[in-house]
């Protein structure tokens, strides 16, 4: 960016990585205590159990997915979203192959003190 007032457009569906397995996390914005990511999932995502120190809101933009959030299975289709409070265990159980899953994730860090 040339200065703090620059506006740089982007497209969440552009330049998608070709994946055979796993996921790609791309930070698209960081502002104070908020971080926004685009996540692209293959049909074989890692089943990592997450327990994050920040709140997370995710929206599935494309594809279909199933999450496990604190013992509950959640099926998502395009446009569905889910809020995951900090320190809530969660993982991705399944993601579609065609089309691949594209997510928008917003991470909200708690203010210190």
PDB file of C-alpha atoms in Angstrom:
ATOM      1  CA  UNK A   1       0.000   0.000   0.000  1.00  0.00           C
ATOM      2  CA  UNK A   2       1.293   3.446  -0.830  1.00  0.00           C
ATOM      3  CA  UNK A   3      -0.533   5.219   1.991  1.00  0.00           C
ATOM      4  CA  UNK A   4      -3.048   4.432   4.722  1.00  0.00           C
ATOM      5  CA  UNK A   5      -5.937   5.853   2.652  1.00  0.00           C
ATOM      6  CA  UNK A   6      -5.381   3.527  -0.314  1.00  0.00           C
ATOM      7  CA  UNK A   7      -8.226   1.262  -1.298  1.00  0.00           C
ATOM      8  CA  UNK A   8      -7.078  -2.017  -2.814  1.00  0.00           C
ATOM      9  CA  UNK A   9      -9.893  -4.227  -4.117  1.00  0.00           C
ATOM     10  CA  UNK A  10      -9.713  -7.996  -4.050  1.00  0.00           C
ATOM     11  CA  UNK A  11     -11.781 -11.008  -4.980  1.00  0.00           C
ATOM     12  CA  UNK A  12     -12.262 -13.992  -2.666  1.00  0.00           C
ATOM     13  CA  UNK A  13     -12.799 -16.331  -5.640  1.00  0.00           C
ATOM     14  CA  UNK A  14      -9.669 -15.279  -7.573  1.00  0.00           C
ATOM     15  CA  UNK A  15      -6.330 -17.097  -7.666  1.00  0.00           C
ATOM     16  CA  UNK A  16      -7.530 -20.208  -5.852  1.00  0.00           C
ATOM     17  CA  UNK A  17      -4.735 -22.633  -4.986  1.00  0.00           C
ATOM     18  CA  UNK A  18      -4.869 -26.157  -6.446  1.00  0.00           C
ATOM     19  CA  UNK A  19      -4.912 -28.478  -3.437  1.00  0.00           C
ATOM     20  CA  UNK A  20      -4.692 -32.246  -3.125  1.00  0.00           C
ATOM     21  CA  UNK A  21      -5.006 -32.233   0.656  1.00  0.00           C
ATOM     22  CA  UNK A  22      -5.053 -29.828   3.590  1.00  0.00           C
ATOM     23  CA  UNK A  23      -6.073 -26.198   3.570  1.00  0.00           C
ATOM     24  CA  UNK A  24      -4.550 -22.841   2.640  1.00  0.00           C
ATOM     25  CA  UNK A  25      -5.017 -19.884   4.996  1.00  0.00           C
ATOM     26  CA  UNK A  26      -4.540 -16.407   3.511  1.00  0.00           C
ATOM     27  CA  UNK A  27      -4.735 -13.288   5.662  1.00  0.00           C
ATOM     28  CA  UNK A  28      -6.577 -10.606   3.724  1.00  0.00           C
ATOM     29  CA  UNK A  29      -6.987  -7.985   6.443  1.00  0.00           C
ATOM     30  CA  UNK A  30      -5.592  -7.167   9.869  1.00  0.00           C
ATOM     31  CA  UNK A  31      -6.932  -4.168  11.784  1.00  0.00           C
ATOM     32  CA  UNK A  32      -6.395  -3.692  15.522  1.00  0.00           C
ATOM     33  CA  UNK A  33      -7.794  -6.832  17.198  1.00  0.00           C
ATOM     34  CA  UNK A  34      -9.473  -8.265  14.063  1.00  0.00           C
ATOM     35  CA  UNK A  35      -7.931 -10.569  11.451  1.00  0.00           C
ATOM     36  CA  UNK A  36      -9.790 -11.718   8.330  1.00  0.00           C
ATOM     37  CA  UNK A  37      -8.708 -14.818   6.382  1.00  0.00           C
ATOM     38  CA  UNK A  38      -9.712 -16.589   3.228  1.00  0.00           C
ATOM     39  CA  UNK A  39      -9.465 -20.340   3.710  1.00  0.00           C
ATOM     40  CA  UNK A  40      -9.519 -22.784   0.802  1.00  0.00           C
ATOM     41  CA  UNK A  41     -10.041 -26.435   1.719  1.00  0.00           C
ATOM     42  CA  UNK A  42      -9.255 -29.534  -0.283  1.00  0.00           C
ATOM     43  CA  UNK A  43     -11.549 -32.560  -0.165  1.00  0.00           C
ATOM     44  CA  UNK A  44      -9.140 -33.981   2.443  1.00  0.00           C
ATOM     45  CA  UNK A  45      -8.648 -31.312   5.118  1.00  0.00           C
ATOM     46  CA  UNK A  46      -6.518 -32.072   8.147  1.00  0.00           C
ATOM     47  CA  UNK A  47      -8.622 -32.979  11.170  1.00  0.00           C
ATOM     48  CA  UNK A  48      -6.669 -30.672  13.485  1.00  0.00           C
ATOM     49  CA  UNK A  49      -8.448 -29.980  16.768  1.00  0.00           C
ATOM     50  CA  UNK A  50      -8.432 -26.213  17.263  1.00  0.00           C
ATOM     51  CA  UNK A  51      -8.711 -24.464  20.639  1.00  0.00           C
ATOM     52  CA  UNK A  52      -7.983 -20.849  19.829  1.00  0.00           C
ATOM     53  CA  UNK A  53      -7.486 -17.909  22.173  1.00  0.00           C
ATOM     54  CA  UNK A  54      -9.633 -15.655  19.966  1.00  0.00           C
ATOM     55  CA  UNK A  55     -13.286 -15.734  18.939  1.00  0.00           C
ATOM     56  CA  UNK A  56     -13.890 -16.846  15.352  1.00  0.00           C
ATOM     57  CA  UNK A  57     -16.761 -16.275  12.963  1.00  0.00           C
ATOM     58  CA  UNK A  58     -16.696 -18.369   9.790  1.00  0.00           C
ATOM     59  CA  UNK A  59     -18.861 -18.216   6.683  1.00  0.00           C
ATOM     60  CA  UNK A  60     -18.819 -20.871   3.982  1.00  0.00           C
ATOM     61  CA  UNK A  61     -18.891 -19.074   0.634  1.00  0.00           C
ATOM     62  CA  UNK A  62     -18.652 -22.103  -1.678  1.00  0.00           C
ATOM     63  CA  UNK A  63     -18.922 -25.873  -1.327  1.00  0.00           C
ATOM     64  CA  UNK A  64     -20.309 -27.969   1.520  1.00  0.00           C
ATOM     65  CA  UNK A  65     -18.672 -28.810   4.809  1.00  0.00           C
ATOM     66  CA  UNK A  66     -19.215 -30.449   8.142  1.00  0.00           C
ATOM     67  CA  UNK A  67     -17.682 -29.107  11.345  1.00  0.00           C
ATOM     68  CA  UNK A  68     -17.425 -30.594  14.816  1.00  0.00           C
ATOM     69  CA  UNK A  69     -17.845 -27.828  17.399  1.00  0.00           C
ATOM     70  CA  UNK A  70     -17.739 -28.804  21.100  1.00  0.00           C
ATOM     71  CA  UNK A  71     -19.361 -32.185  20.429  1.00  0.00           C
ATOM     72  CA  UNK A  72     -21.939 -30.946  17.920  1.00  0.00           C
ATOM     73  CA  UNK A  73     -21.860 -31.757  14.187  1.00  0.00           C
ATOM     74  CA  UNK A  74     -22.732 -28.751  12.024  1.00  0.00           C
ATOM     75  CA  UNK A  75     -23.445 -29.142   8.296  1.00  0.00           C
ATOM     76  CA  UNK A  76     -22.755 -26.002   6.250  1.00  0.00           C
ATOM     77  CA  UNK A  77     -23.738 -25.038   2.729  1.00  0.00           C
ATOM     78  CA  UNK A  78     -22.942 -21.786   0.868  1.00  0.00           C
ATOM     79  CA  UNK A  79     -23.947 -18.756   2.904  1.00  0.00           C
ATOM     80  CA  UNK A  80     -24.090 -20.600   6.238  1.00  0.00           C
ATOM     81  CA  UNK A  81     -22.040 -19.133   9.051  1.00  0.00           C
ATOM     82  CA  UNK A  82     -21.060 -20.077  12.574  1.00  0.00           C
ATOM     83  CA  UNK A  83     -19.643 -18.210  15.581  1.00  0.00           C
ATOM     84  CA  UNK A  84     -17.064 -20.157  17.595  1.00  0.00           C
ATOM     85  CA  UNK A  85     -16.210 -18.549  20.958  1.00  0.00           C
ATOM     86  CA  UNK A  86     -12.609 -18.539  22.151  1.00  0.00           C
ATOM     87  CA  UNK A  87     -11.398 -21.850  23.653  1.00  0.00           C
ATOM     88  CA  UNK A  88     -14.211 -23.851  22.052  1.00  0.00           C
ATOM     89  CA  UNK A  89     -12.722 -27.057  20.627  1.00  0.00           C
ATOM     90  CA  UNK A  90     -13.568 -27.515  16.943  1.00  0.00           C
ATOM     91  CA  UNK A  91     -12.388 -29.260  13.774  1.00  0.00           C
ATOM     92  CA  UNK A  92     -13.307 -29.724  10.138  1.00  0.00           C
ATOM     93  CA  UNK A  93     -14.767 -33.191   9.531  1.00  0.00           C
ATOM     94  CA  UNK A  94     -15.560 -33.031   5.817  1.00  0.00           C
ATOM     95  CA  UNK A  95     -15.282 -30.636   2.880  1.00  0.00           C
ATOM     96  CA  UNK A  96     -16.562 -31.008  -0.669  1.00  0.00           C
ATOM     97  CA  UNK A  97     -14.264 -31.674  -3.618  1.00  0.00           C
ATOM     98  CA  UNK A  98     -16.269 -30.028  -6.378  1.00  0.00           C
ATOM     99  CA  UNK A  99     -16.627 -27.215  -5.807  1.00  0.00           C
ATOM    100  CA  UNK A 100     -13.861 -26.786  -3.256  1.00  0.00           C
ATOM    101  CA  UNK A 101     -14.753 -25.057  -0.005  1.00  0.00           C
ATOM    102  CA  UNK A 102     -13.967 -21.378   0.258  1.00  0.00           C
ATOM    103  CA  UNK A 103     -14.385 -19.806   3.685  1.00  0.00           C
ATOM    104  CA  UNK A 104     -14.261 -16.310   5.102  1.00  0.00           C
ATOM    105  CA  UNK A 105     -12.988 -16.362   8.686  1.00  0.00           C
ATOM    106  CA  UNK A 106     -12.968 -13.406  11.081  1.00  0.00           C
ATOM    107  CA  UNK A 107     -10.774 -13.766  14.186  1.00  0.00           C
ATOM    108  CA  UNK A 108     -11.377 -11.388  17.082  1.00  0.00           C
ATOM    109  CA  UNK A 109      -8.642 -11.135  19.700  1.00  0.00           C
ATOM    110  CA  UNK A 110      -9.653 -10.186  23.207  1.00  0.00           C
ATOM    111  CA  UNK A 111      -8.352  -6.860  24.471  1.00  0.00           C
ATOM    112  CA  UNK A 112      -5.505  -7.254  26.959  1.00  0.00           C
ATOM    113  CA  UNK A 113      -6.380  -6.850  30.618  1.00  0.00           C
TER     114      UNK A 113
END
